[in-house]
Short mmCIF file of C-alpha atoms in Angstrom, two decimals:
data_model
loop_
_atom_site.label_atom_id
_atom_site.label_comp_id
_atom_site.label_asym_id
_atom_site.label_seq_id
_atom_site.Cartn_x
_atom_site.Cartn_y
_atom_site.Cartn_z
CA MET A 1 111.54 124.29 59.09
CA GLN A 2 107.94 126.58 60.21
CA LYS A 3 107.69 129.53 59.84
CA ALA A 4 104.18 131.72 60.97
CA VAL A 5 102.49 133.86 57.73
CA PRO A 6 100.95 137.29 58.78
CA PRO A 7 97.26 137.44 56.77
CA SER A 8 98.63 139.99 54.70
CA LEU A 9 101.58 137.41 53.62
CA SER A 10 99.18 134.35 53.04
CA ARG A 11 97.03 136.04 50.73
CA ALA A 12 99.94 137.32 48.51
CA HIS A 13 100.65 133.97 48.13
CA LEU A 14 97.65 132.24 47.75
CA GLU A 15 96.28 135.85 45.59
CA SER A 16 99.61 136.77 43.32
CA GLY A 17 101.29 133.10 44.26
CA TYR A 18 103.91 135.24 46.03
CA ASP A 19 107.06 133.24 46.48
CA ARG A 20 109.54 134.30 48.54
CA VAL A 21 109.84 133.88 52.38
CA HIS A 22 111.74 135.65 55.04
CA GLY A 23 112.21 136.12 58.84
CA TYR A 24 112.33 133.97 61.68
CA VAL A 25 111.34 130.27 61.27
CA VAL A 26 111.35 127.34 63.43
CA ARG A 27 112.12 123.07 63.11
CA ALA A 28 108.53 121.96 62.64
CA GLU A 29 109.17 118.75 65.03
CA ASP A 30 110.11 120.84 67.74
CA VAL A 31 106.70 122.74 67.18
CA ALA A 32 104.29 119.82 66.39
CA PHE A 33 102.67 119.52 70.02
CA ALA A 34 101.30 123.48 69.15
CA THR A 35 97.87 123.07 67.24
CA THR A 36 96.34 126.05 67.97
CA PRO A 37 96.94 129.64 67.56
CA ALA A 38 97.15 130.36 71.20
CA GLN A 39 99.85 127.92 71.23
CA LEU A 40 101.37 128.68 67.97
CA TYR A 41 101.66 132.61 68.63
CA GLU A 42 103.26 131.96 71.93
CA VAL A 43 106.04 129.40 70.20
CA HIS A 44 106.75 131.37 67.21
CA GLY A 45 107.09 134.59 69.21
CA LEU A 46 104.10 136.23 67.64
CA GLY A 47 103.52 139.17 70.63
CA TYR A 48 106.22 141.26 69.43
CA PRO A 49 104.94 145.74 69.03
CA GLY A 50 102.83 145.46 66.20
CA SER A 51 101.59 142.29 65.04
CA PRO A 52 99.00 141.16 63.25
CA PHE A 53 98.84 138.16 65.32
CA SER A 54 97.14 137.55 68.63
CA PRO A 55 96.49 134.68 70.84
CA ASP A 56 92.63 134.91 70.09
CA ASP A 57 92.84 134.86 66.49
CA GLU A 58 90.50 132.51 64.87
CA TRP A 59 92.96 130.75 62.43
CA ILE A 60 96.62 131.24 62.00
CA ASP A 61 98.77 130.54 58.84
CA VAL A 62 101.69 128.89 58.92
CA LEU A 63 104.23 127.41 56.28
CA ARG A 64 106.04 124.60 56.18
CA PHE A 65 108.89 123.33 53.84
CA ASP A 66 112.28 122.14 53.72
CA SER A 67 115.63 123.87 54.82
CA SER A 68 117.18 126.43 53.14
CA PRO A 69 120.84 127.62 52.91
CA GLN A 70 120.23 130.26 53.90
CA LEU A 71 119.03 129.95 57.20
CA GLN A 72 120.61 130.90 59.84
CA TYR A 73 121.02 129.83 63.77
CA ARG A 74 120.15 132.23 66.15
CA ASP A 75 120.45 132.04 70.05
CA VAL A 76 117.85 134.20 71.01
CA ARG A 77 117.18 134.47 74.47
CA GLY A 78 113.27 133.55 75.82
CA TYR A 79 112.65 131.55 73.31
CA ILE A 80 111.54 127.81 74.04
CA VAL A 81 112.31 126.06 71.03
CA PRO A 82 115.63 126.46 68.37
CA LEU A 83 115.23 129.96 66.51
CA TRP A 84 116.75 130.18 63.09
CA TRP A 85 116.82 133.47 60.60
CA LEU A 86 115.63 133.12 57.07
CA ARG A 87 116.98 135.60 54.26
CA HIS A 88 114.69 136.62 52.00
CA SER A 89 115.14 133.68 49.90
CA ARG A 90 112.55 131.83 47.07
CA ILE A 91 110.27 129.38 48.92
CA PRO A 92 111.72 125.48 48.57
CA PRO A 93 109.97 123.01 46.77
CA HIS A 94 107.11 121.27 47.81
CA ALA A 95 106.22 123.82 50.63
CA GLN A 96 102.50 124.01 52.26
CA LEU A 97 100.44 126.60 53.84
CA VAL A 98 98.59 125.52 56.69
CA ARG A 99 95.18 127.08 58.01
CA VAL A 100 95.82 126.04 62.35
CA PHE A 101 92.03 126.39 63.70
CA ARG A 102 91.03 127.33 67.45
CA ASP A 103 89.90 124.02 67.78
CA GLY A 104 93.17 122.32 67.08
CA THR A 105 92.22 121.57 63.12
CA SER A 106 93.99 122.34 60.10
CA ILE A 107 93.12 122.27 56.46
CA LEU A 108 96.48 122.53 53.80
CA LEU A 109 95.19 126.14 51.84
CA ALA A 110 97.72 125.51 48.96
CA ARG A 111 101.09 123.62 47.86
CA TYR A 112 104.12 124.90 46.49
CA GLY A 113 105.50 122.20 43.55
CA ASP A 114 107.94 124.44 42.49
CA VAL A 115 109.84 127.63 40.20
CA GLY A 116 108.05 126.06 37.56
CA THR A 117 104.62 125.31 38.39
CA GLY A 118 104.49 127.68 41.69
CA TRP A 119 101.48 127.77 43.91
CA THR A 120 98.45 125.26 43.81
CA ALA A 121 95.47 126.02 45.47
CA MET A 122 93.95 123.08 47.23
CA GLN A 123 90.80 124.50 48.79
CA PRO A 124 87.82 124.78 46.27
CA TRP A 125 86.90 128.63 47.54
CA ILE A 126 90.49 129.79 46.81
CA GLY A 127 91.04 131.21 43.39
CA ARG A 128 93.75 130.47 41.13
CA PRO A 129 97.34 131.83 42.28
CA GLY A 130 98.92 134.89 40.38
CA LEU A 131 102.46 134.56 38.73
CA PRO A 132 104.92 136.18 40.06
CA SER A 133 108.37 137.64 38.05
CA LEU A 134 111.40 135.63 37.64
CA SER A 135 114.02 137.17 39.58
CA ARG A 136 117.72 135.96 39.64
CA CYS A 137 118.63 137.65 42.38
CA VAL A 138 117.04 134.98 44.36
CA GLY A 139 116.64 131.15 44.23
CA PRO A 140 119.07 128.83 41.75
CA VAL A 141 120.20 129.47 38.74
CA ALA A 142 120.88 126.67 36.76
CA LYS A 143 123.22 126.65 33.25
CA TRP A 144 121.76 124.44 30.50
CA HIS A 145 123.04 124.16 27.13
CA GLY A 146 124.83 127.54 27.36
CA ALA A 147 121.95 129.57 29.18
CA TYR A 148 121.58 130.54 32.54
CA LEU A 149 117.92 129.96 33.99
CA GLU A 150 115.82 129.93 36.92
CA ALA A 151 115.76 126.70 38.59
CA ASP A 152 115.22 124.42 41.53
CA VAL A 153 116.59 121.32 42.94
CA VAL A 154 113.90 118.48 43.21
CA ASP A 155 114.42 114.70 43.70
CA GLY A 156 117.02 114.62 46.43
CA GLY A 157 118.76 116.00 44.15
CA ALA A 158 118.90 114.07 40.88
CA THR A 159 116.59 116.42 38.95
CA VAL A 160 117.08 120.29 38.20
CA VAL A 161 113.59 122.31 37.33
CA LEU A 162 114.14 125.13 34.77
CA ALA A 163 111.88 127.44 34.20
CA LEU A 164 111.31 130.41 31.55
CA ALA A 165 108.65 133.66 31.71
CA ASN A 166 107.91 133.22 28.23
CA PRO A 167 107.23 130.29 25.38
CA PRO A 168 111.48 128.84 24.29
CA LEU A 169 111.74 129.68 20.58
CA ALA A 170 114.70 127.07 20.32
CA GLU A 171 114.53 124.57 22.31
CA THR A 172 111.48 122.01 22.96
CA GLY A 173 110.45 119.82 25.72
CA PHE A 174 109.13 123.12 27.87
CA GLU A 175 105.73 122.57 29.07
CA MET A 176 103.52 125.44 30.37
CA ALA A 177 102.02 125.13 33.88
CA PRO A 178 98.85 125.78 34.73
CA SER A 179 100.54 129.49 36.31
CA GLY A 180 101.05 130.29 33.08
CA ARG A 181 104.89 129.38 33.71
CA TRP A 182 107.23 127.60 31.48
CA TYR A 183 109.23 124.42 32.68
CA ARG A 184 111.41 121.58 31.72
CA MET A 185 113.07 119.12 34.16
CA VAL A 186 115.69 117.67 33.48
CA PRO A 187 118.93 115.48 35.04
CA ARG A 188 120.92 116.62 37.25
CA GLU A 189 124.12 115.88 35.89
CA ASP A 190 123.00 117.97 32.29
CA VAL A 191 123.12 121.00 34.00
CA SER A 192 126.86 122.64 33.77
CA GLU A 193 126.59 125.02 36.33
CA LEU A 194 124.00 125.34 39.93
CA PHE A 195 123.96 128.33 42.29
CA GLU A 196 122.25 130.93 43.50
CA LEU A 197 123.21 134.51 43.62
CA ASP A 198 123.97 135.88 47.19
CA LEU A 199 124.04 139.87 46.29
CA THR A 200 124.67 142.10 49.36
CA ALA A 201 125.65 145.62 49.62
CA ARG A 202 124.87 148.35 51.84
CA TRP A 203 122.46 151.46 51.35
CA ARG A 204 123.04 154.78 53.57
CA GLY A 205 124.98 151.98 56.22
CA LEU A 206 122.44 149.47 56.18
CA SER A 207 123.71 146.07 55.21
CA VAL A 208 121.05 144.11 52.70
CA ARG A 209 120.61 141.90 50.42
CA VAL A 210 118.77 142.67 46.73
CA VAL A 211 116.29 140.46 45.79
CA ASP A 212 114.89 142.01 42.47
CA GLN A 213 115.99 144.67 40.00
CA TRP A 214 114.31 146.56 37.44
CA GLN A 215 114.11 150.16 35.73
CA ASP A 216 111.64 152.40 36.60
CA ALA A 217 109.81 154.69 34.53
CA ASP A 218 112.22 157.02 34.31
CA ARG A 219 114.54 154.29 32.94
CA TYR A 220 116.86 153.95 36.17
CA VAL A 221 117.51 151.16 37.37
CA VAL A 222 116.16 150.68 40.73
CA ALA A 223 115.95 147.95 43.47
CA ARG A 224 114.37 145.79 46.29
CA VAL A 225 116.61 144.87 49.06
CA SER A 226 115.96 143.19 52.41
CA HIS A 227 117.53 144.19 55.40
CA LEU A 228 120.21 141.85 56.72
CA GLY A 229 121.49 141.84 60.41
CA ASP A 230 120.85 143.20 63.39
CA ASP A 231 120.26 147.01 62.85
CA ILE A 232 116.67 147.70 63.43
CA ASP A 233 117.08 151.21 64.81
CA LEU A 234 119.13 151.56 61.99
CA ALA A 235 116.05 150.49 59.04
CA GLU A 236 113.20 151.93 61.19
CA ALA A 237 115.55 155.66 60.60
CA LEU A 238 115.40 154.36 56.84
CA ARG A 239 112.00 153.90 56.78
CA PHE A 240 112.03 150.48 55.84
CA ASP A 241 108.90 148.92 55.12
CA ARG A 242 108.43 146.69 58.39
CA ILE A 243 106.73 143.18 56.75
CA GLU A 244 107.02 141.86 60.06
CA ALA A 245 109.80 140.61 63.06
CA GLY A 246 113.02 141.75 61.70
CA VAL A 247 112.24 141.62 57.98
CA TYR A 248 112.83 145.11 56.59
CA GLU A 249 112.58 146.16 53.07
CA SER A 250 112.69 149.06 50.76
CA VAL A 251 113.08 149.79 47.18
CA VAL A 252 115.75 152.20 46.21
CA TYR A 253 117.85 153.78 43.34
CA ALA A 254 120.80 150.78 42.35
CA ALA A 255 123.60 153.71 42.02
CA GLU A 256 123.17 154.18 45.54
CA LEU A 257 124.25 151.01 46.58
CA THR A 258 127.58 150.67 48.06
CA ASP A 259 129.95 147.68 49.16
CA ILE A 260 128.39 146.03 47.05
CA GLU A 261 129.66 142.09 46.94
CA THR A 262 128.17 138.95 44.41
CA ASN A 263 129.02 135.77 46.15
CA GLN A 264 127.60 132.52 44.72
CA VAL A 265 125.83 129.60 47.52
CA VAL A 266 126.16 126.13 46.71
CA PRO A 267 124.42 123.94 48.82
CA HIS A 268 126.23 120.25 49.50
CA THR A 269 123.25 118.65 48.70
CA TRP A 270 123.15 119.97 45.14
CA THR A 271 126.01 117.61 43.66
CA PRO A 272 128.36 119.16 41.02
CA GLY A 273 127.94 119.00 37.79
CA PRO A 274 129.69 117.32 35.07
CA ALA A 275 133.60 119.06 34.60
CA THR A 276 132.75 120.59 31.10
CA SER A 277 129.69 121.31 29.30
CA GLN A 278 128.77 121.02 25.80
CA GLN A 279 128.37 123.51 23.49
CA ARG A 280 124.94 123.71 22.79
CA ARG A 281 122.31 126.27 21.30
CA PRO A 282 121.12 128.82 23.65
CA VAL A 283 117.49 129.10 25.59
CA ARG A 284 115.81 131.99 23.96
CA SER A 285 112.68 133.44 24.84
CA SER A 286 110.19 135.13 22.77
CA ALA A 287 110.04 138.18 24.96
#
């Protein structure tokens, strides 16, 4: 898949290691002919009101990544290629951030390895990307040795990457990536559960997905929520931040969420784990 990335999000990927993606996307093969900013502007439909893009841009960045279980096909009139909507998701492993220039050339800015290694800059003038916080609200979660950890599935489903924000106390075999995150790769059969949480709710009538949760300075639980559906007027009336076309997010008090539903997304490409798991020591962090 391919997605045009607004300059603000491109900077977030390269500087702070932002590892999320959401919005309208197309199949990369369908737009392979688009090799200039002007052509990308047309095929990605970037002329929406308030767009940060222009057909006269010197360059436009695009994110290329494998298909995600959170993709939803959209039958949108006027588009010259098929269009999908991607709910707020963690970036799939092995994604690439590419800069396409006006003369038709392009360069690879950075590669996203997985939840363990994060972004790696591929140009000497780009500093080392930062490290975002882990969130179990978005992205795969694996149960391994009795504990639930953020994870990714690689090697065609044969291997699971486990990630920790801090060095483990009880388990060995974890390595620290250049990003500072601790990770370990294990065979798929060693993981007893593998799924992605899909926590949806309503906030003042608007359908949202909960993508992060934390406690504020007053110890109230707050949630970052991402708009679901097509009720753009309501999202704007509620003063959600517009990230890009169709993408609206806000931070709200978790206690104000209603109609909460917790689902588990298990793509068919993630082969089932063993029927029973052995009882082993839990993975603990020094945090």
